[in-house]
PDB file of C-alpha atoms in Angstrom:
ATOM      1  CA  MET A   1      -1.891  28.618 -11.591  1.00  0.00           C
ATOM      2  CA  HIS A   2       0.142  27.242  -8.692  1.00  0.00           C
ATOM      3  CA  PHE A   3      -1.766  25.327  -6.050  1.00  0.00           C
ATOM      4  CA  GLU A   4      -0.943  27.889  -3.349  1.00  0.00           C
ATOM      5  CA  GLU A   5      -2.569  30.604  -5.451  1.00  0.00           C
ATOM      6  CA  ALA A   6      -5.628  28.451  -6.119  1.00  0.00           C
ATOM      7  CA  TYR A   7      -5.857  27.551  -2.418  1.00  0.00           C
ATOM      8  CA  GLY A   8      -5.718  31.209  -1.428  1.00  0.00           C
ATOM      9  CA  ASN A   9      -8.493  32.023  -3.875  1.00  0.00           C
ATOM     10  CA  LEU A  10     -10.712  29.158  -2.799  1.00  0.00           C
ATOM     11  CA  ILE A  11     -10.705  30.185   0.855  1.00  0.00           C
ATOM     12  CA  SER A  12     -11.170  33.861   0.040  1.00  0.00           C
ATOM     13  CA  ALA A  13     -14.429  35.777  -0.280  1.00  0.00           C
ATOM     14  CA  ALA A  14     -13.905  35.848  -4.055  1.00  0.00           C
ATOM     15  CA  PHE A  15     -15.656  32.485  -4.424  1.00  0.00           C
ATOM     16  CA  ASP A  16     -18.439  33.082  -1.908  1.00  0.00           C
ATOM     17  CA  GLN A  17     -21.889  32.908  -3.484  1.00  0.00           C
ATOM     18  CA  ALA A  18     -24.997  34.775  -2.449  1.00  0.00           C
ATOM     19  CA  GLY A  19     -26.586  32.946   0.479  1.00  0.00           C
ATOM     20  CA  SER A  20     -29.295  30.466  -0.482  1.00  0.00           C
ATOM     21  CA  ASP A  21     -31.869  28.675   1.641  1.00  0.00           C
ATOM     22  CA  GLY A  22     -32.395  25.984  -0.986  1.00  0.00           C
ATOM     23  CA  LYS A  23     -31.121  22.434  -0.698  1.00  0.00           C
ATOM     24  CA  PRO A  24     -28.490  21.895  -3.391  1.00  0.00           C
ATOM     25  CA  ILE A  25     -27.687  18.627  -5.088  1.00  0.00           C
ATOM     26  CA  LYS A  26     -24.453  17.224  -3.639  1.00  0.00           C
ATOM     27  CA  ILE A  27     -21.609  15.620  -5.584  1.00  0.00           C
ATOM     28  CA  LEU A  28     -19.099  13.985  -3.256  1.00  0.00           C
ATOM     29  CA  ILE A  29     -15.788  12.871  -4.761  1.00  0.00           C
ATOM     30  CA  CYS A  30     -14.602  10.018  -2.546  1.00  0.00           C
ATOM     31  CA  THR A  31     -10.880   9.512  -2.909  1.00  0.00           C
ATOM     32  CA  THR A  32      -7.838   7.695  -1.692  1.00  0.00           C
ATOM     33  CA  PRO A  33      -4.538   9.625  -1.945  1.00  0.00           C
ATOM     34  CA  ARG A  34      -2.982  10.265  -5.373  1.00  0.00           C
ATOM     35  CA  THR A  35      -6.037   9.514  -7.521  1.00  0.00           C
ATOM     36  CA  ALA A  36      -6.346  12.885  -9.354  1.00  0.00           C
ATOM     37  CA  GLY A  37      -9.078  14.243  -7.103  1.00  0.00           C
ATOM     38  CA  HIS A  38      -7.778  17.802  -7.476  1.00  0.00           C
ATOM     39  CA  SER A  39      -8.007  17.517 -11.275  1.00  0.00           C
ATOM     40  CA  TYR A  40     -11.495  16.002 -11.049  1.00  0.00           C
ATOM     41  CA  CYS A  41     -12.544  19.046  -9.008  1.00  0.00           C
ATOM     42  CA  ARG A  42     -11.186  21.356 -11.712  1.00  0.00           C
ATOM     43  CA  VAL A  43     -13.261  19.650 -14.402  1.00  0.00           C
ATOM     44  CA  LEU A  44     -16.465  19.792 -12.334  1.00  0.00           C
ATOM     45  CA  LYS A  45     -15.876  23.493 -11.705  1.00  0.00           C
ATOM     46  CA  HIS A  46     -15.313  24.040 -15.445  1.00  0.00           C
ATOM     47  CA  PHE A  47     -18.743  22.497 -16.106  1.00  0.00           C
ATOM     48  CA  GLY A  48     -20.407  24.721 -13.508  1.00  0.00           C
ATOM     49  CA  LEU A  49     -21.066  21.859 -11.103  1.00  0.00           C
ATOM     50  CA  GLY A  50     -20.246  23.479  -7.789  1.00  0.00           C
ATOM     51  CA  LEU A  51     -16.932  24.919  -6.596  1.00  0.00           C
ATOM     52  CA  PRO A  52     -15.360  21.702  -5.374  1.00  0.00           C
ATOM     53  CA  THR A  53     -12.291  21.446  -3.222  1.00  0.00           C
ATOM     54  CA  GLU A  54     -11.297  19.724   0.037  1.00  0.00           C
ATOM     55  CA  TYR A  55     -13.817  21.591   2.201  1.00  0.00           C
ATOM     56  CA  PHE A  56     -13.703  19.009   4.990  1.00  0.00           C
ATOM     57  CA  GLN A  57      -9.939  19.118   5.501  1.00  0.00           C
ATOM     58  CA  TRP A  58      -9.104  21.459   8.386  1.00  0.00           C
ATOM     59  CA  GLN A  59      -6.762  23.461   6.135  1.00  0.00           C
ATOM     60  CA  PHE A  60      -9.864  24.643   4.261  1.00  0.00           C
ATOM     61  CA  ALA A  61     -12.583  24.405   6.920  1.00  0.00           C
ATOM     62  CA  LEU A  62     -10.769  26.411   9.592  1.00  0.00           C
ATOM     63  CA  PRO A  63     -10.058  29.628   7.628  1.00  0.00           C
ATOM     64  CA  LEU A  64     -13.488  29.514   5.973  1.00  0.00           C
ATOM     65  CA  LEU A  65     -15.351  29.098   9.257  1.00  0.00           C
ATOM     66  CA  ARG A  66     -13.280  31.815  10.928  1.00  0.00           C
ATOM     67  CA  ARG A  67     -14.052  34.244   8.125  1.00  0.00           C
ATOM     68  CA  TRP A  68     -17.731  33.372   7.834  1.00  0.00           C
ATOM     69  CA  THR A  69     -18.376  33.589  11.584  1.00  0.00           C
ATOM     70  CA  GLY A  70     -15.887  36.315  12.449  1.00  0.00           C
ATOM     71  CA  HIS A  71     -14.539  34.167  15.306  1.00  0.00           C
ATOM     72  CA  ASP A  72     -10.784  34.041  14.805  1.00  0.00           C
ATOM     73  CA  ALA A  73     -10.314  32.001  17.987  1.00  0.00           C
ATOM     74  CA  ILE A  74     -11.893  28.862  16.469  1.00  0.00           C
ATOM     75  CA  ASP A  75      -9.268  26.114  16.421  1.00  0.00           C
ATOM     76  CA  VAL A  76      -9.060  22.630  14.906  1.00  0.00           C
ATOM     77  CA  PRO A  77     -10.611  20.797  17.915  1.00  0.00           C
ATOM     78  CA  ALA A  78     -13.580  23.196  17.756  1.00  0.00           C
ATOM     79  CA  LEU A  79     -14.363  22.282  14.154  1.00  0.00           C
ATOM     80  CA  ASP A  80     -16.257  19.117  15.091  1.00  0.00           C
ATOM     81  CA  ARG A  81     -18.455  21.051  17.513  1.00  0.00           C
ATOM     82  CA  ALA A  82     -19.130  23.677  14.848  1.00  0.00           C
ATOM     83  CA  ALA A  83     -19.755  21.164  12.032  1.00  0.00           C
ATOM     84  CA  ALA A  84     -23.476  21.906  11.606  1.00  0.00           C
ATOM     85  CA  SER A  85     -22.881  25.656  11.510  1.00  0.00           C
ATOM     86  CA  TYR A  86     -20.053  25.216   9.022  1.00  0.00           C
ATOM     87  CA  GLY A  87     -22.197  22.972   6.842  1.00  0.00           C
ATOM     88  CA  ARG A  88     -25.013  25.518   6.635  1.00  0.00           C
ATOM     89  CA  GLN A  89     -22.582  28.219   5.567  1.00  0.00           C
ATOM     90  CA  LEU A  90     -20.869  25.876   3.129  1.00  0.00           C
ATOM     91  CA  LEU A  91     -24.039  24.810   1.318  1.00  0.00           C
ATOM     92  CA  ALA A  92     -25.255  28.395   1.114  1.00  0.00           C
ATOM     93  CA  ARG A  93     -21.991  30.028   0.015  1.00  0.00           C
ATOM     94  CA  ARG A  94     -20.306  27.392  -2.148  1.00  0.00           C
ATOM     95  CA  SER A  95     -23.145  25.989  -4.263  1.00  0.00           C
ATOM     96  CA  VAL A  96     -23.287  26.890  -7.972  1.00  0.00           C
ATOM     97  CA  ASN A  97     -26.226  26.182 -10.293  1.00  0.00           C
ATOM     98  CA  GLY A  98     -27.921  24.351  -7.431  1.00  0.00           C
ATOM     99  CA  VAL A  99     -24.946  22.008  -6.952  1.00  0.00           C
ATOM    100  CA  PHE A 100     -22.547  21.642  -4.042  1.00  0.00           C
ATOM    101  CA  ALA A 101     -19.461  19.510  -4.727  1.00  0.00           C
ATOM    102  CA  ALA A 102     -16.538  18.496  -2.550  1.00  0.00           C
ATOM    103  CA  LYS A 103     -13.584  16.138  -2.478  1.00  0.00           C
ATOM    104  CA  LEU A 104     -13.461  13.767   0.498  1.00  0.00           C
ATOM    105  CA  PHE A 105     -10.773  11.572   1.954  1.00  0.00           C
ATOM    106  CA  ALA A 106     -11.928   8.659   4.083  1.00  0.00           C
ATOM    107  CA  GLY A 107     -10.927  10.458   7.260  1.00  0.00           C
ATOM    108  CA  ASN A 108     -13.233  13.368   6.379  1.00  0.00           C
ATOM    109  CA  LEU A 109     -16.443  11.354   6.156  1.00  0.00           C
ATOM    110  CA  ASN A 110     -17.731  11.779   9.707  1.00  0.00           C
ATOM    111  CA  PHE A 111     -17.051  15.523   9.723  1.00  0.00           C
ATOM    112  CA  ALA A 112     -18.715  15.889   6.333  1.00  0.00           C
ATOM    113  CA  ARG A 113     -21.804  13.989   7.470  1.00  0.00           C
ATOM    114  CA  ASN A 114     -22.059  16.093  10.631  1.00  0.00           C
ATOM    115  CA  ALA A 115     -21.734  19.214   8.494  1.00  0.00           C
ATOM    116  CA  ILE A 116     -23.956  18.622   5.476  1.00  0.00           C
ATOM    117  CA  GLY A 117     -26.135  15.731   6.631  1.00  0.00           C
ATOM    118  CA  GLN A 118     -26.460  12.060   5.930  1.00  0.00           C
ATOM    119  CA  ASP A 119     -27.049  10.487   2.532  1.00  0.00           C
ATOM    120  CA  ASP A 120     -30.255  11.379   0.684  1.00  0.00           C
ATOM    121  CA  THR A 121     -31.655  11.028  -2.816  1.00  0.00           C
ATOM    122  CA  ARG A 122     -30.007  14.313  -3.869  1.00  0.00           C
ATOM    123  CA  SER A 123     -26.499  13.046  -3.086  1.00  0.00           C
ATOM    124  CA  PHE A 124     -24.242  11.555  -5.777  1.00  0.00           C
ATOM    125  CA  TYR A 125     -20.870   9.868  -5.286  1.00  0.00           C
ATOM    126  CA  VAL A 126     -17.774   9.491  -7.452  1.00  0.00           C
ATOM    127  CA  PHE A 127     -15.341   6.912  -6.071  1.00  0.00           C
ATOM    128  CA  LEU A 128     -11.869   7.597  -7.450  1.00  0.00           C
ATOM    129  CA  SER A 129      -9.426   4.713  -7.186  1.00  0.00           C
ATOM    130  CA  ARG A 130      -6.269   3.635  -8.952  1.00  0.00           C
ATOM    131  CA  ARG A 131      -5.666   0.293 -10.646  1.00  0.00           C
ATOM    132  CA  ASN A 132      -1.904   0.487 -10.411  1.00  0.00           C
ATOM    133  CA  LYS A 133      -1.383   0.272  -6.673  1.00  0.00           C
ATOM    134  CA  VAL A 134       2.399   0.237  -6.877  1.00  0.00           C
ATOM    135  CA  GLU A 135       2.363   3.510  -8.776  1.00  0.00           C
ATOM    136  CA  GLN A 136      -0.117   4.994  -6.309  1.00  0.00           C
ATOM    137  CA  THR A 137       1.986   3.914  -3.339  1.00  0.00           C
ATOM    138  CA  VAL A 138       5.197   5.290  -4.848  1.00  0.00           C
ATOM    139  CA  SER A 139       3.460   8.595  -5.606  1.00  0.00           C
ATOM    140  CA  LEU A 140       2.164   8.922  -2.054  1.00  0.00           C
ATOM    141  CA  LEU A 141       5.545   8.087  -0.545  1.00  0.00           C
ATOM    142  CA  ALA A 142       7.207  10.717  -2.736  1.00  0.00           C
ATOM    143  CA  MET A 143       4.626  13.312  -1.736  1.00  0.00           C
ATOM    144  CA  LEU A 144       5.049  12.539   1.968  1.00  0.00           C
ATOM    145  CA  TYR A 145       8.822  12.837   1.620  1.00  0.00           C
ATOM    146  CA  THR A 146       8.834  16.126  -0.319  1.00  0.00           C
ATOM    147  CA  GLY A 147       5.734  17.637   1.317  1.00  0.00           C
ATOM    148  CA  GLN A 148       4.650  18.830  -2.137  1.00  0.00           C
ATOM    149  CA  PRO A 149       1.346  17.444  -3.425  1.00  0.00           C
ATOM    150  CA  PHE A 150       1.537  19.265  -6.778  1.00  0.00           C
ATOM    151  CA  ASP A 151       3.953  20.700  -9.301  1.00  0.00           C
ATOM    152  CA  GLY A 152       5.400  24.101  -8.574  1.00  0.00           C
ATOM    153  CA  GLY A 153       7.073  23.484  -5.223  1.00  0.00           C
ATOM    154  CA  ASP A 154       3.990  24.438  -3.196  1.00  0.00           C
ATOM    155  CA  THR A 155       3.363  22.764   0.126  1.00  0.00           C
ATOM    156  CA  LEU A 156       0.097  22.396   2.019  1.00  0.00           C
ATOM    157  CA  PRO A 157       0.008  22.894   5.811  1.00  0.00           C
ATOM    158  CA  GLY A 158      -0.576  19.768   7.854  1.00  0.00           C
ATOM    159  CA  ILE A 159       0.836  17.178   5.457  1.00  0.00           C
ATOM    160  CA  PRO A 160       2.960  14.800   7.559  1.00  0.00           C
ATOM    161  CA  LYS A 161       6.491  14.560   6.168  1.00  0.00           C
ATOM    162  CA  LEU A 162       8.669  11.470   6.155  1.00  0.00           C
ATOM    163  CA  LYS A 163      12.258  12.102   7.189  1.00  0.00           C
ATOM    164  CA  THR A 164      13.316   8.835   5.585  1.00  0.00           C
ATOM    165  CA  ILE A 165      11.558   6.277   3.412  1.00  0.00           C
ATOM    166  CA  SER A 166      11.949   3.043   5.336  1.00  0.00           C
ATOM    167  CA  GLN A 167      10.411  -0.408   5.048  1.00  0.00           C
ATOM    168  CA  LYS A 168       8.023   0.529   7.869  1.00  0.00           C
ATOM    169  CA  ALA A 169       6.975   3.688   6.018  1.00  0.00           C
ATOM    170  CA  VAL A 170       6.275   1.611   2.910  1.00  0.00           C
ATOM    171  CA  ILE A 171       4.187  -0.923   4.860  1.00  0.00           C
ATOM    172  CA  ASP A 172       2.255   1.848   6.640  1.00  0.00           C
ATOM    173  CA  THR A 173       1.579   3.629   3.337  1.00  0.00           C
ATOM    174  CA  VAL A 174       0.253   0.502   1.646  1.00  0.00           C
ATOM    175  CA  ARG A 175      -1.915  -0.237   4.680  1.00  0.00           C
ATOM    176  CA  HIS A 176      -3.275   3.329   4.701  1.00  0.00           C
ATOM    177  CA  ILE A 177      -4.307   3.221   1.045  1.00  0.00           C
ATOM    178  CA  ALA A 178      -5.839  -0.234   1.462  1.00  0.00           C
ATOM    179  CA  ASP A 179      -7.730   0.711   4.635  1.00  0.00           C
ATOM    180  CA  CYS A 180      -9.122   3.871   3.053  1.00  0.00           C
ATOM    181  CA  GLU A 181     -10.249   1.992  -0.035  1.00  0.00           C
ATOM    182  CA  VAL A 182     -11.974  -0.685   2.062  1.00  0.00           C
ATOM    183  CA  MET A 183     -13.708   1.993   4.126  1.00  0.00           C
ATOM    184  CA  TRP A 184     -15.017   3.736   1.011  1.00  0.00           C
ATOM    185  CA  ARG A 185     -16.190   0.508  -0.601  1.00  0.00           C
ATOM    186  CA  ASN A 186     -17.970  -0.534   2.592  1.00  0.00           C
ATOM    187  CA  TYR A 187     -19.656   2.840   2.952  1.00  0.00           C
ATOM    188  CA  LEU A 188     -20.638   3.199  -0.701  1.00  0.00           C
ATOM    189  CA  SER A 189     -22.092  -0.326  -0.704  1.00  0.00           C
ATOM    190  CA  THR A 190     -24.852   1.079   1.528  1.00  0.00           C
ATOM    191  CA  ILE A 191     -25.787   3.760  -1.031  1.00  0.00           C
ATOM    192  CA  ASP A 192     -28.232   3.357  -3.928  1.00  0.00           C
ATOM    193  CA  PRO A 193     -25.924   2.118  -6.731  1.00  0.00           C
ATOM    194  CA  MET A 194     -27.665   4.427  -9.221  1.00  0.00           C
ATOM    195  CA  ARG A 195     -26.069   7.342  -7.339  1.00  0.00           C
ATOM    196  CA  VAL A 196     -22.548   5.895  -7.175  1.00  0.00           C
ATOM    197  CA  VAL A 197     -19.959   5.586  -9.925  1.00  0.00           C
ATOM    198  CA  ASP A 198     -16.487   4.019  -9.759  1.00  0.00           C
ATOM    199  CA  VAL A 199     -13.897   5.983 -11.728  1.00  0.00           C
ATOM    200  CA  ALA A 200     -10.397   4.635 -12.280  1.00  0.00           C
ATOM    201  CA  TYR A 201      -7.629   7.209 -12.158  1.00  0.00           C
ATOM    202  CA  GLU A 202      -6.159   5.734 -15.336  1.00  0.00           C
ATOM    203  CA  ASP A 203      -9.409   6.220 -17.274  1.00  0.00           C
ATOM    204  CA  PHE A 204      -9.923   9.738 -15.961  1.00  0.00           C
ATOM    205  CA  VAL A 205      -6.426  11.052 -16.775  1.00  0.00           C
ATOM    206  CA  ALA A 206      -6.634   9.554 -20.274  1.00  0.00           C
ATOM    207  CA  SER A 207      -9.647  11.745 -21.104  1.00  0.00           C
ATOM    208  CA  PRO A 208     -10.655  13.984 -18.174  1.00  0.00           C
ATOM    209  CA  TYR A 209     -13.473  15.993 -19.721  1.00  0.00           C
ATOM    210  CA  GLU A 210     -15.160  13.155 -21.574  1.00  0.00           C
ATOM    211  CA  ASN A 211     -14.850  10.911 -18.535  1.00  0.00           C
ATOM    212  CA  VAL A 212     -16.650  13.461 -16.336  1.00  0.00           C
ATOM    213  CA  ARG A 213     -19.208  14.245 -19.044  1.00  0.00           C
ATOM    214  CA  THR A 214     -20.177  10.595 -19.325  1.00  0.00           C
ATOM    215  CA  THR A 215     -20.885  10.341 -15.611  1.00  0.00           C
ATOM    216  CA  MET A 216     -22.597  13.686 -15.182  1.00  0.00           C
ATOM    217  CA  ARG A 217     -24.841  13.293 -18.225  1.00  0.00           C
ATOM    218  CA  ASN A 218     -26.368  10.247 -16.562  1.00  0.00           C
ATOM    219  CA  TRP A 219     -27.114  12.228 -13.407  1.00  0.00           C
ATOM    220  CA  PHE A 220     -27.793  15.695 -14.843  1.00  0.00           C
ATOM    221  CA  PRO A 221     -29.160  15.208 -18.378  1.00  0.00           C
ATOM    222  CA  THR A 222     -30.396  18.813 -18.672  1.00  0.00           C
ATOM    223  CA  HIS A 223     -27.154  20.442 -17.554  1.00  0.00           C
ATOM    224  CA  ASP A 224     -24.917  22.052 -20.175  1.00  0.00           C
ATOM    225  CA  LEU A 225     -21.841  19.830 -20.398  1.00  0.00           C
ATOM    226  CA  ASP A 226     -20.712  20.831 -23.886  1.00  0.00           C
ATOM    227  CA  LYS A 227     -18.157  23.433 -22.816  1.00  0.00           C
ATOM    228  CA  ALA A 228     -14.873  23.014 -24.622  1.00  0.00           C
ATOM    229  CA  ALA A 229     -12.044  21.483 -22.608  1.00  0.00           C
ATOM    230  CA  ILE A 230      -9.357  23.725 -21.215  1.00  0.00           C
ATOM    231  CA  GLU A 231      -5.806  22.513 -20.821  1.00  0.00           C
ATOM    232  CA  ALA A 232      -5.908  19.455 -18.604  1.00  0.00           C
ATOM    233  CA  SER A 233      -3.499  18.879 -15.752  1.00  0.00           C
ATOM    234  CA  ALA A 234      -0.667  16.575 -16.703  1.00  0.00           C
ATOM    235  CA  ARG A 235       0.783  14.027 -14.311  1.00  0.00           C
ATOM    236  CA  TYR A 236       2.954  15.708 -11.720  1.00  0.00           C
ATOM    237  CA  GLN A 237       6.595  15.504 -12.742  1.00  0.00           C
ATOM    238  CA  HIS A 238       8.283  17.602 -10.054  1.00  0.00           C
ATOM    239  CA  ASP A 239       9.295  14.538  -8.029  1.00  0.00           C
ATOM    240  CA  ALA A 240       9.821  12.133 -10.931  1.00  0.00           C
ATOM    241  CA  ASP A 241      13.393  11.370  -9.858  1.00  0.00           C
ATOM    242  CA  MET A 242      12.257  10.655  -6.305  1.00  0.00           C
ATOM    243  CA  LYS A 243       9.582   8.282  -7.610  1.00  0.00           C
ATOM    244  CA  ARG A 244      12.153   6.405  -9.675  1.00  0.00           C
ATOM    245  CA  ILE A 245      14.409   6.011  -6.632  1.00  0.00           C
ATOM    246  CA  ILE A 246      11.533   4.742  -4.471  1.00  0.00           C
ATOM    247  CA  ALA A 247      10.342   2.349  -7.163  1.00  0.00           C
ATOM    248  CA  ARG A 248      13.847   0.994  -7.676  1.00  0.00           C
ATOM    249  CA  GLN A 249      14.462   0.472  -3.965  1.00  0.00           C
ATOM    250  CA  PHE A 250      11.024  -0.641  -2.771  1.00  0.00           C
ATOM    251  CA  GLY A 251       9.066  -1.659  -5.888  1.00  0.00           C
ATOM    252  CA  SER A 252       9.347  -5.398  -5.189  1.00  0.00           C
ATOM    253  CA  LEU A 253       8.245  -4.983  -1.571  1.00  0.00           C
ATOM    254  CA  ILE A 254       5.275  -2.804  -2.554  1.00  0.00           C
ATOM    255  CA  ARG A 255       4.285  -5.301  -5.244  1.00  0.00           C
ATOM    256  CA  ASP A 256       4.426  -8.174  -2.750  1.00  0.00           C
ATOM    257  CA  LEU A 257       2.462  -6.250  -0.134  1.00  0.00           C
ATOM    258  CA  TRP A 258      -0.358  -5.541  -2.534  1.00  0.00           C
ATOM    259  CA  ARG A 259      -0.339  -9.073  -3.886  1.00  0.00           C
ATOM    260  CA  ASP A 260      -0.789 -10.411  -0.346  1.00  0.00           C
ATOM    261  CA  MET A 261      -3.381  -7.806   0.635  1.00  0.00           C
ATOM    262  CA  PRO A 262      -6.698  -9.438   1.674  1.00  0.00           C
ATOM    263  CA  GLY A 263      -9.233  -8.912  -1.069  1.00  0.00           C
ATOM    264  CA  ALA A 264      -6.616  -7.762  -3.562  1.00  0.00           C
ATOM    265  CA  THR A 265      -7.631  -8.119  -7.178  1.00  0.00           C
ATOM    266  CA  ASP A 266      -5.639  -8.942 -10.272  1.00  0.00           C
ATOM    267  CA  ARG A 267      -4.848  -5.323 -10.985  1.00  0.00           C
ATOM    268  CA  PRO A 268      -1.672  -4.401 -12.852  1.00  0.00           C
ATOM    269  CA  LEU A 269       1.060  -3.791 -10.312  1.00  0.00           C
ATOM    270  CA  SER A 270       3.891  -2.599 -12.505  1.00  0.00           C
ATOM    271  CA  ALA A 271       6.174  -0.023 -10.952  1.00  0.00           C
ATOM    272  CA  PRO A 272       6.378   3.393 -12.631  1.00  0.00           C
TER     273      PRO A 272
END
């Protein structure tokens, strides 16, 4: 299924659940760009753990809130004011088996907290990061240049596009990834560590279903996680040539930027 088709389904009434007044368990997938968050959502959905997607990005929140309230005049600036109302609808209509799950970027955190409430003992967090920062940076630059986050040529509204990939664009991209990662680590350090798990992109893509099973069995030991795996998403290849060009032209700069980044670790920084 192409992403555009999946996106259309996820914001349609087809995935709305019967309204519930209960308080679901929350699984929040905390990501930086290009860490397989979309694939992680697919695996959670396969296991019946919510209907996760990027509910706190305006591209999802705006059409859902308009449909659920019947107010087509709601615009992006109004979303913050309507956060609590949106959150009530979201928890009631998009929870499955008593679980609500969502993918979050760092910039979504405040909106998410205003919508579904602050941390509590029924909230669990998956922090997705990537060891190979050069590869992550190259992937994000390619996506920003093509405007296509996935295979299939689909674009998502609101993604800023780079007209050219310059040294400034490279520096800004590295800084964005680093800032988002620091923000997540700072925030998650305030949460009970028993409800937080760090997942490396490289480990997840090597064995998606077993990786998720291992985490979720610790948190939900009575939940059925023995469903057979369906075909897993492969790494996106649609912009492979673009990634090679970026890596060839800017790989050394990206490597140096990450090496000099405050708090950088000895992670492998080989270019793709």
